mmCIF file of N, CA, C and O and ligand atoms in Angstrom:
data_model
loop_
_atom_site.group_PDB
_atom_site.id
_atom_site.type_symbol
_atom_site.label_atom_id
_atom_site.label_comp_id
_atom_site.label_asym_id
_atom_site.label_seq_id
_atom_site.Cartn_x
_atom_site.Cartn_y
_atom_site.Cartn_z
ATOM 1 N N UNK U 1 -5.401 -43.272 46.354
ATOM 2 C CA UNK U 1 -6.550 -42.359 46.391
ATOM 3 C C UNK U 1 -6.269 -41.083 45.585
ATOM 4 O O UNK U 1 -7.109 -40.623 44.822
ATOM 5 N N UNK U 2 -5.049 -40.556 45.755
ATOM 6 C CA UNK U 2 -4.692 -39.343 45.014
ATOM 7 C C UNK U 2 -4.621 -39.633 43.518
ATOM 8 O O UNK U 2 -5.039 -38.833 42.689
ATOM 9 N N UNK U 3 -4.103 -40.836 43.207
ATOM 10 C CA UNK U 3 -4.013 -41.242 41.806
ATOM 11 C C UNK U 3 -5.400 -41.225 41.143
ATOM 12 O O UNK U 3 -5.558 -40.796 40.006
ATOM 13 N N UNK U 4 -6.378 -41.683 41.863
ATOM 14 C CA UNK U 4 -7.746 -41.678 41.336
ATOM 15 C C UNK U 4 -8.215 -40.252 41.053
ATOM 16 O O UNK U 4 -8.827 -39.974 40.025
ATOM 17 N N UNK U 5 -7.875 -39.343 41.956
ATOM 18 C CA UNK U 5 -8.261 -37.941 41.763
ATOM 19 C C UNK U 5 -7.605 -37.363 40.512
ATOM 20 O O UNK U 5 -8.233 -36.639 39.737
ATOM 21 N N UNK U 6 -6.301 -37.716 40.320
ATOM 22 C CA UNK U 6 -5.581 -37.231 39.137
ATOM 23 C C UNK U 6 -6.247 -37.753 37.872
ATOM 24 O O UNK U 6 -6.456 -37.019 36.907
ATOM 25 N N UNK U 7 -6.609 -39.021 37.895
ATOM 26 C CA UNK U 7 -7.286 -39.610 36.740
ATOM 27 C C UNK U 7 -8.603 -38.906 36.445
ATOM 28 O O UNK U 7 -8.917 -38.596 35.302
ATOM 29 N N UNK U 8 -9.327 -38.649 37.500
ATOM 30 C CA UNK U 8 -10.620 -37.972 37.320
ATOM 31 C C UNK U 8 -10.425 -36.585 36.723
ATOM 32 O O UNK U 8 -11.193 -36.141 35.869
ATOM 33 N N UNK U 9 -9.348 -35.912 37.195
ATOM 34 C CA UNK U 9 -9.051 -34.577 36.681
ATOM 35 C C UNK U 9 -8.708 -34.639 35.189
ATOM 36 O O UNK U 9 -9.197 -33.846 34.384
ATOM 37 N N UNK U 10 -7.882 -35.653 34.851
ATOM 38 C CA UNK U 10 -7.492 -35.814 33.446
ATOM 39 C C UNK U 10 -8.712 -36.091 32.562
ATOM 40 O O UNK U 10 -8.859 -35.527 31.481
ATOM 41 N N UNK U 11 -9.572 -36.970 33.074
ATOM 42 C CA UNK U 11 -10.781 -37.300 32.315
ATOM 43 C C UNK U 11 -11.657 -36.058 32.146
ATOM 44 O O UNK U 11 -12.187 -35.771 31.072
ATOM 45 N N UNK U 12 -11.745 -35.273 33.209
ATOM 46 C CA UNK U 12 -12.555 -34.052 33.165
ATOM 47 C C UNK U 12 -12.002 -33.078 32.124
ATOM 48 O O UNK U 12 -12.739 -32.506 31.319
ATOM 49 N N UNK U 13 -10.677 -32.911 32.139
ATOM 50 C CA UNK U 13 -10.048 -31.993 31.183
ATOM 51 C C UNK U 13 -10.271 -32.484 29.744
ATOM 52 O O UNK U 13 -10.634 -31.708 28.849
ATOM 53 N N UNK U 14 -10.075 -33.783 29.566
ATOM 54 C CA UNK U 14 -10.304 -34.360 28.238
ATOM 55 C C UNK U 14 -11.736 -34.162 27.795
ATOM 56 O O UNK U 14 -12.003 -33.788 26.647
ATOM 57 N N UNK U 15 -12.655 -34.343 28.703
ATOM 58 C CA UNK U 15 -14.077 -34.143 28.413
ATOM 59 C C UNK U 15 -14.344 -32.705 27.989
ATOM 60 O O UNK U 15 -15.064 -32.437 27.027
ATOM 61 N N UNK U 16 -13.713 -31.759 28.709
ATOM 62 C CA UNK U 16 -13.907 -30.343 28.390
ATOM 63 C C UNK U 16 -13.368 -30.024 26.993
ATOM 64 O O UNK U 16 -13.991 -29.280 26.232
ATOM 65 N N UNK U 17 -12.204 -30.584 26.677
ATOM 66 C CA UNK U 17 -11.580 -30.317 25.372
ATOM 67 C C UNK U 17 -12.471 -30.848 24.248
ATOM 68 O O UNK U 17 -12.750 -30.162 23.263
ATOM 69 N N UNK U 18 -12.948 -32.088 24.434
ATOM 70 C CA UNK U 18 -13.816 -32.681 23.415
ATOM 71 C C UNK U 18 -15.093 -31.861 23.262
ATOM 72 O O UNK U 18 -15.564 -31.593 22.163
ATOM 73 N N UNK U 19 -15.623 -31.400 24.377
ATOM 74 C CA UNK U 19 -16.874 -30.643 24.339
ATOM 75 C C UNK U 19 -16.697 -29.329 23.572
ATOM 76 O O UNK U 19 -17.529 -28.957 22.754
ATOM 77 N N UNK U 20 -15.584 -28.624 23.833
ATOM 78 C CA UNK U 20 -15.357 -27.366 23.121
ATOM 79 C C UNK U 20 -15.118 -27.611 21.634
ATOM 80 O O UNK U 20 -15.551 -26.835 20.792
ATOM 81 N N UNK U 21 -14.463 -28.726 21.310
ATOM 82 C CA UNK U 21 -14.249 -29.052 19.902
ATOM 83 C C UNK U 21 -15.569 -29.316 19.191
ATOM 84 O O UNK U 21 -15.794 -28.854 18.077
ATOM 85 N N UNK U 22 -16.432 -30.056 19.844
ATOM 86 C CA UNK U 22 -17.724 -30.390 19.241
ATOM 87 C C UNK U 22 -18.589 -29.149 19.083
ATOM 88 O O UNK U 22 -19.169 -28.899 18.032
ATOM 89 N N UNK U 23 -18.641 -28.318 20.129
ATOM 90 C CA UNK U 23 -19.467 -27.125 20.040
ATOM 91 C C UNK U 23 -18.877 -26.130 19.056
ATOM 92 O O UNK U 23 -19.598 -25.354 18.430
ATOM 93 N N UNK U 24 -17.562 -26.126 18.907
ATOM 94 C CA UNK U 24 -16.930 -25.259 17.916
ATOM 95 C C UNK U 24 -17.303 -25.664 16.512
ATOM 96 O O UNK U 24 -17.445 -24.830 15.633
ATOM 97 N N UNK U 25 -17.485 -26.956 16.302
ATOM 98 C CA UNK U 25 -17.890 -27.449 14.994
ATOM 99 C C UNK U 25 -19.310 -27.027 14.655
ATOM 100 O O UNK U 25 -19.626 -26.741 13.519
ATOM 101 N N UNK U 26 -20.150 -27.005 15.689
ATOM 102 C CA UNK U 26 -21.546 -26.652 15.466
ATOM 103 C C UNK U 26 -21.702 -25.197 15.032
ATOM 104 O O UNK U 26 -22.603 -24.865 14.288
ATOM 105 N N UNK U 27 -20.817 -24.358 15.540
ATOM 106 C CA UNK U 27 -20.915 -22.939 15.206
ATOM 107 C C UNK U 27 -20.523 -22.747 13.748
ATOM 108 O O UNK U 27 -19.395 -23.009 13.356
ATOM 109 N N UNK U 28 -21.450 -22.272 12.965
ATOM 110 C CA UNK U 28 -21.163 -22.131 11.542
ATOM 111 C C UNK U 28 -20.636 -20.726 11.239
ATOM 112 O O UNK U 28 -21.198 -19.743 11.709
ATOM 113 N N UNK U 29 -19.625 -20.645 10.447
ATOM 114 C CA UNK U 29 -19.173 -19.319 10.001
ATOM 115 C C UNK U 29 -20.084 -18.839 8.887
ATOM 116 O O UNK U 29 -19.832 -19.086 7.720
ATOM 117 N N UNK U 30 -21.172 -18.152 9.270
ATOM 118 C CA UNK U 30 -22.223 -17.863 8.282
ATOM 119 C C UNK U 30 -21.945 -16.613 7.445
ATOM 120 O O UNK U 30 -22.564 -16.422 6.420
ATOM 121 N N UNK U 31 -21.058 -15.745 7.904
ATOM 122 C CA UNK U 31 -20.790 -14.541 7.108
ATOM 123 C C UNK U 31 -19.399 -14.668 6.490
ATOM 124 O O UNK U 31 -18.422 -14.157 6.998
ATOM 125 N N UNK U 32 -19.345 -15.391 5.396
ATOM 126 C CA UNK U 32 -18.060 -15.597 4.724
ATOM 127 C C UNK U 32 -18.140 -15.198 3.257
ATOM 128 O O UNK U 32 -17.340 -14.430 2.774
ATOM 129 N N UNK U 33 -19.182 -15.698 2.594
ATOM 130 C CA UNK U 33 -19.256 -15.474 1.149
ATOM 131 C C UNK U 33 -20.122 -14.285 0.773
ATOM 132 O O UNK U 33 -20.588 -14.174 -0.345
ATOM 133 N N UNK U 34 -20.382 -13.372 1.721
ATOM 134 C CA UNK U 34 -21.178 -12.189 1.408
ATOM 135 C C UNK U 34 -20.324 -11.033 0.901
ATOM 136 O O UNK U 34 -20.831 -9.967 0.621
ATOM 137 N N UNK U 35 -19.034 -11.253 0.790
ATOM 138 C CA UNK U 35 -18.127 -10.185 0.384
ATOM 139 C C UNK U 35 -18.406 -9.682 -1.028
ATOM 140 O O UNK U 35 -18.234 -8.512 -1.294
ATOM 141 N N UNK U 36 -18.826 -10.596 -1.901
ATOM 142 C CA UNK U 36 -18.998 -10.235 -3.299
ATOM 143 C C UNK U 36 -20.073 -9.171 -3.490
ATOM 144 O O UNK U 36 -20.064 -8.476 -4.481
ATOM 145 N N UNK U 37 -20.988 -9.044 -2.539
ATOM 146 C CA UNK U 37 -22.075 -8.090 -2.695
ATOM 147 C C UNK U 37 -21.581 -6.653 -2.704
ATOM 148 O O UNK U 37 -22.163 -5.801 -3.336
ATOM 149 N N UNK U 38 -20.498 -6.401 -1.988
ATOM 150 C CA UNK U 38 -19.975 -5.051 -1.904
ATOM 151 C C UNK U 38 -19.217 -4.661 -3.172
ATOM 152 O O UNK U 38 -19.028 -3.487 -3.433
ATOM 153 N N UNK U 39 -18.811 -5.654 -3.928
ATOM 154 C CA UNK U 39 -18.042 -5.382 -5.138
ATOM 155 C C UNK U 39 -18.926 -4.825 -6.237
ATOM 156 O O UNK U 39 -20.076 -5.225 -6.371
ATOM 157 N N UNK U 40 -18.395 -3.938 -7.059
ATOM 158 C CA UNK U 40 -19.174 -3.454 -8.203
ATOM 159 C C UNK U 40 -19.346 -4.559 -9.227
ATOM 160 O O UNK U 40 -18.401 -5.280 -9.541
ATOM 161 N N UNK U 41 -20.575 -4.685 -9.718
ATOM 162 C CA UNK U 41 -20.855 -5.725 -10.706
ATOM 163 C C UNK U 41 -21.223 -5.094 -12.037
ATOM 164 O O UNK U 41 -21.714 -3.969 -12.087
ATOM 165 N N UNK U 42 -20.987 -5.825 -13.089
ATOM 166 C CA UNK U 42 -21.294 -5.356 -14.436
ATOM 167 C C UNK U 42 -22.053 -6.444 -15.175
ATOM 168 O O UNK U 42 -21.837 -7.625 -14.947
ATOM 169 N N UNK U 43 -22.902 -6.013 -16.080
ATOM 170 C CA UNK U 43 -23.706 -6.969 -16.826
ATOM 171 C C UNK U 43 -22.965 -7.391 -18.083
ATOM 172 O O UNK U 43 -22.508 -6.554 -18.852
ATOM 173 N N UNK U 44 -22.886 -8.690 -18.224
ATOM 174 C CA UNK U 44 -22.321 -9.270 -19.439
ATOM 175 C C UNK U 44 -23.291 -8.989 -20.583
ATOM 176 O O UNK U 44 -24.431 -9.450 -20.538
ATOM 177 N N UNK U 45 -22.879 -8.210 -21.610
ATOM 178 C CA UNK U 45 -23.826 -7.855 -22.697
ATOM 179 C C UNK U 45 -24.190 -9.037 -23.581
ATOM 180 O O UNK U 45 -25.140 -8.963 -24.350
ATOM 181 N N UNK U 46 -23.451 -10.131 -23.492
ATOM 182 C CA UNK U 46 -23.720 -11.285 -24.355
ATOM 183 C C UNK U 46 -24.743 -12.221 -23.717
ATOM 184 O O UNK U 46 -25.779 -12.521 -24.290
ATOM 185 N N UNK U 47 -24.463 -12.669 -22.488
ATOM 186 C CA UNK U 47 -25.360 -13.648 -21.880
ATOM 187 C C UNK U 47 -26.204 -13.061 -20.751
ATOM 188 O O UNK U 47 -27.073 -13.734 -20.222
ATOM 189 N N UNK U 48 -25.956 -11.795 -20.406
ATOM 190 C CA UNK U 48 -26.792 -11.132 -19.419
ATOM 191 C C UNK U 48 -26.486 -11.444 -17.979
ATOM 192 O O UNK U 48 -27.208 -11.030 -17.082
ATOM 193 N N UNK U 49 -25.396 -12.144 -17.755
ATOM 194 C CA UNK U 49 -25.013 -12.507 -16.392
ATOM 195 C C UNK U 49 -24.286 -11.335 -15.740
ATOM 196 O O UNK U 49 -23.568 -10.596 -16.405
ATOM 197 N N UNK U 50 -24.522 -11.170 -14.444
ATOM 198 C CA UNK U 50 -23.806 -10.132 -13.713
ATOM 199 C C UNK U 50 -22.500 -10.693 -13.161
ATOM 200 O O UNK U 50 -22.492 -11.717 -12.499
ATOM 201 N N UNK U 51 -21.436 -10.000 -13.458
ATOM 202 C CA UNK U 51 -20.130 -10.448 -12.991
ATOM 203 C C UNK U 51 -19.483 -9.347 -12.154
ATOM 204 O O UNK U 51 -19.644 -8.169 -12.438
ATOM 205 N N UNK U 52 -18.772 -9.771 -11.126
ATOM 206 C CA UNK U 52 -18.057 -8.794 -10.312
ATOM 207 C C UNK U 52 -16.809 -8.346 -11.065
ATOM 208 O O UNK U 52 -16.255 -9.077 -11.892
ATOM 209 N N UNK U 53 -16.406 -7.125 -10.763
ATOM 210 C CA UNK U 53 -15.309 -6.523 -11.521
ATOM 211 C C UNK U 53 -14.043 -7.363 -11.447
ATOM 212 O O UNK U 53 -13.269 -7.441 -12.396
ATOM 213 N N UNK U 54 -13.842 -7.988 -10.301
ATOM 214 C CA UNK U 54 -12.619 -8.774 -10.123
ATOM 215 C C UNK U 54 -12.625 -10.047 -10.970
ATOM 216 O O UNK U 54 -11.596 -10.468 -11.480
ATOM 217 N N UNK U 55 -13.811 -10.652 -11.104
ATOM 218 C CA UNK U 55 -13.882 -11.925 -11.835
ATOM 219 C C UNK U 55 -14.092 -11.732 -13.334
ATOM 220 O O UNK U 55 -13.944 -12.665 -14.104
ATOM 221 N N UNK U 56 -14.441 -10.524 -13.720
ATOM 222 C CA UNK U 56 -14.853 -10.316 -15.095
ATOM 223 C C UNK U 56 -13.672 -10.323 -16.050
ATOM 224 O O UNK U 56 -12.542 -9.995 -15.691
ATOM 225 N N UNK U 57 -13.985 -10.716 -17.286
ATOM 226 C CA UNK U 57 -13.030 -10.567 -18.383
ATOM 227 C C UNK U 57 -13.329 -9.222 -19.023
ATOM 228 O O UNK U 57 -14.444 -8.975 -19.473
ATOM 229 N N UNK U 58 -12.364 -8.337 -19.039
ATOM 230 C CA UNK U 58 -12.593 -6.976 -19.519
ATOM 231 C C UNK U 58 -12.168 -6.862 -20.977
ATOM 232 O O UNK U 58 -11.070 -7.246 -21.351
ATOM 233 N N UNK U 59 -13.109 -6.342 -21.749
ATOM 234 C CA UNK U 59 -12.803 -6.079 -23.149
ATOM 235 C C UNK U 59 -12.994 -4.594 -23.430
ATOM 236 O O UNK U 59 -13.889 -3.961 -22.865
ATOM 237 N N UNK U 60 -12.158 -4.049 -24.277
ATOM 238 C CA UNK U 60 -12.275 -2.628 -24.602
ATOM 239 C C UNK U 60 -12.709 -2.461 -26.052
ATOM 240 O O UNK U 60 -12.199 -3.123 -26.952
ATOM 241 N N UNK U 61 -13.680 -1.548 -26.208
ATOM 242 C CA UNK U 61 -14.150 -1.264 -27.564
ATOM 243 C C UNK U 61 -14.550 0.197 -27.633
ATOM 244 O O UNK U 61 -15.370 0.661 -26.839
ATOM 245 N N UNK U 62 -13.986 0.912 -28.584
ATOM 246 C CA UNK U 62 -14.252 2.343 -28.761
ATOM 247 C C UNK U 62 -14.047 3.118 -27.464
ATOM 248 O O UNK U 62 -14.837 3.989 -27.116
ATOM 249 N N UNK U 63 -13.012 2.789 -26.746
ATOM 250 C CA UNK U 63 -12.708 3.482 -25.495
ATOM 251 C C UNK U 63 -13.625 3.115 -24.348
ATOM 252 O O UNK U 63 -13.508 3.642 -23.258
ATOM 253 N N UNK U 64 -14.555 2.203 -24.610
ATOM 254 C CA UNK U 64 -15.469 1.768 -23.549
ATOM 255 C C UNK U 64 -15.036 0.418 -23.019
ATOM 256 O O UNK U 64 -14.535 -0.419 -23.781
ATOM 257 N N UNK U 65 -15.269 0.228 -21.746
ATOM 258 C CA UNK U 65 -14.929 -1.066 -21.160
ATOM 259 C C UNK U 65 -16.178 -1.930 -21.076
ATOM 260 O O UNK U 65 -17.233 -1.461 -20.699
ATOM 261 N N UNK U 66 -16.011 -3.168 -21.471
ATOM 262 C CA UNK U 66 -17.101 -4.131 -21.375
ATOM 263 C C UNK U 66 -16.651 -5.297 -20.508
ATOM 264 O O UNK U 66 -15.515 -5.741 -20.605
ATOM 265 N N UNK U 67 -17.573 -5.771 -19.704
ATOM 266 C CA UNK U 67 -17.238 -6.842 -18.769
ATOM 267 C C UNK U 67 -17.966 -8.122 -19.153
ATOM 268 O O UNK U 67 -19.180 -8.108 -19.362
ATOM 269 N N UNK U 68 -17.207 -9.194 -19.209
ATOM 270 C CA UNK U 68 -17.784 -10.476 -19.617
ATOM 271 C C UNK U 68 -17.506 -11.539 -18.560
ATOM 272 O O UNK U 68 -16.526 -11.460 -17.822
ATOM 273 N N UNK U 69 -18.379 -12.561 -18.580
ATOM 274 C CA UNK U 69 -18.210 -13.635 -17.605
ATOM 275 C C UNK U 69 -17.082 -14.568 -18.017
ATOM 276 O O UNK U 69 -16.485 -15.236 -17.180
ATOM 277 N N UNK U 70 -16.788 -14.620 -19.311
ATOM 278 C CA UNK U 70 -15.758 -15.538 -19.776
ATOM 279 C C UNK U 70 -15.176 -15.043 -21.091
ATOM 280 O O UNK U 70 -15.732 -14.152 -21.742
ATOM 281 N N UNK U 71 -14.072 -15.651 -21.480
ATOM 282 C CA UNK U 71 -13.458 -15.308 -22.754
ATOM 283 C C UNK U 71 -14.388 -15.625 -23.918
ATOM 284 O O UNK U 71 -14.383 -14.934 -24.938
ATOM 285 N N UNK U 72 -15.195 -16.699 -23.761
ATOM 286 C CA UNK U 72 -16.106 -17.093 -24.826
ATOM 287 C C UNK U 72 -17.082 -15.959 -25.136
ATOM 288 O O UNK U 72 -17.351 -15.658 -26.303
ATOM 289 N N UNK U 73 -17.598 -15.311 -24.094
ATOM 290 C CA UNK U 73 -18.534 -14.210 -24.292
ATOM 291 C C UNK U 73 -17.824 -13.011 -24.920
ATOM 292 O O UNK U 73 -18.386 -12.319 -25.762
ATOM 293 N N UNK U 74 -16.612 -12.771 -24.495
ATOM 294 C CA UNK U 74 -15.834 -11.673 -25.070
ATOM 295 C C UNK U 74 -15.627 -11.894 -26.569
ATOM 296 O O UNK U 74 -15.793 -10.977 -27.376
ATOM 297 N N UNK U 75 -15.305 -13.119 -26.925
ATOM 298 C CA UNK U 75 -15.096 -13.434 -28.344
ATOM 299 C C UNK U 75 -16.390 -13.280 -29.133
ATOM 300 O O UNK U 75 -16.405 -12.757 -30.240
ATOM 301 N N UNK U 76 -17.477 -13.759 -28.535
ATOM 302 C CA UNK U 76 -18.775 -13.640 -29.194
ATOM 303 C C UNK U 76 -19.118 -12.171 -29.433
ATOM 304 O O UNK U 76 -19.617 -11.784 -30.483
ATOM 305 N N UNK U 77 -18.833 -11.352 -28.424
ATOM 306 C CA UNK U 77 -19.131 -9.925 -28.500
ATOM 307 C C UNK U 77 -18.333 -9.270 -29.626
ATOM 308 O O UNK U 77 -18.876 -8.520 -30.435
ATOM 309 N N UNK U 78 -17.053 -9.581 -29.703
ATOM 310 C CA UNK U 78 -16.225 -8.964 -30.746
ATOM 311 C C UNK U 78 -16.625 -9.482 -32.125
ATOM 312 O O UNK U 78 -16.524 -8.771 -33.123
ATOM 313 N N UNK U 79 -17.083 -10.729 -32.169
ATOM 314 C CA UNK U 79 -17.589 -11.266 -33.433
ATOM 315 C C UNK U 79 -18.811 -10.481 -33.906
ATOM 316 O O UNK U 79 -18.925 -10.114 -35.068
ATOM 317 N N UNK U 80 -19.728 -10.224 -32.973
ATOM 318 C CA UNK U 80 -20.926 -9.457 -33.310
ATOM 319 C C UNK U 80 -20.569 -8.063 -33.809
ATOM 320 O O UNK U 80 -21.180 -7.534 -34.732
ATOM 321 N N UNK U 81 -19.557 -7.478 -33.212
ATOM 322 C CA UNK U 81 -19.120 -6.148 -33.634
ATOM 323 C C UNK U 81 -18.559 -6.182 -35.044
ATOM 324 O O UNK U 81 -18.778 -5.274 -35.835
ATOM 325 N N UNK U 82 -17.855 -7.254 -35.341
ATOM 326 C CA UNK U 82 -17.278 -7.381 -36.671
ATOM 327 C C UNK U 82 -18.346 -7.478 -37.739
ATOM 328 O O UNK U 82 -18.192 -6.956 -38.848
ATOM 329 N N UNK U 83 -19.456 -8.151 -37.414
ATOM 330 C CA UNK U 83 -20.502 -8.349 -38.404
ATOM 331 C C UNK U 83 -21.415 -7.128 -38.538
ATOM 332 O O UNK U 83 -22.166 -7.030 -39.492
ATOM 333 N N UNK U 84 -21.321 -6.252 -37.563
ATOM 334 C CA UNK U 84 -22.175 -5.077 -37.589
ATOM 335 C C UNK U 84 -21.766 -4.138 -38.726
ATOM 336 O O UNK U 84 -20.587 -3.805 -38.851
ATOM 337 N N UNK U 85 -22.713 -3.682 -39.525
ATOM 338 C CA UNK U 85 -22.365 -2.699 -40.554
ATOM 339 C C UNK U 85 -22.153 -1.329 -39.933
ATOM 340 O O UNK U 85 -22.971 -0.861 -39.135
ATOM 341 N N UNK U 86 -21.067 -0.705 -40.276
ATOM 342 C CA UNK U 86 -20.774 0.582 -39.666
ATOM 343 C C UNK U 86 -20.870 1.716 -40.673
ATOM 344 O O UNK U 86 -20.571 1.535 -41.822
HETATM 345 ZN ZN1 ZN M 101 -21.289 -14.335 -20.467
#
């Protein structure tokens, strides 16, 4: 009789563990990728995309800093500068 009670207790505990695992899965971590909003963003002068300072490729020209989404845009930008008549 006691053995049956122990089994029931074990089953109950197992049931509780499974239940908390399942309900934990349902809870979505919804505030995770909102961090980027707080970061300062800069506009890529080549393609017009906004890039965060951390992800941006930084190019310097005439003491000014320019932020690009990729090296390709940085190269394009410097190419345009080269062709510009000064
Ligand atoms: Zn770009």
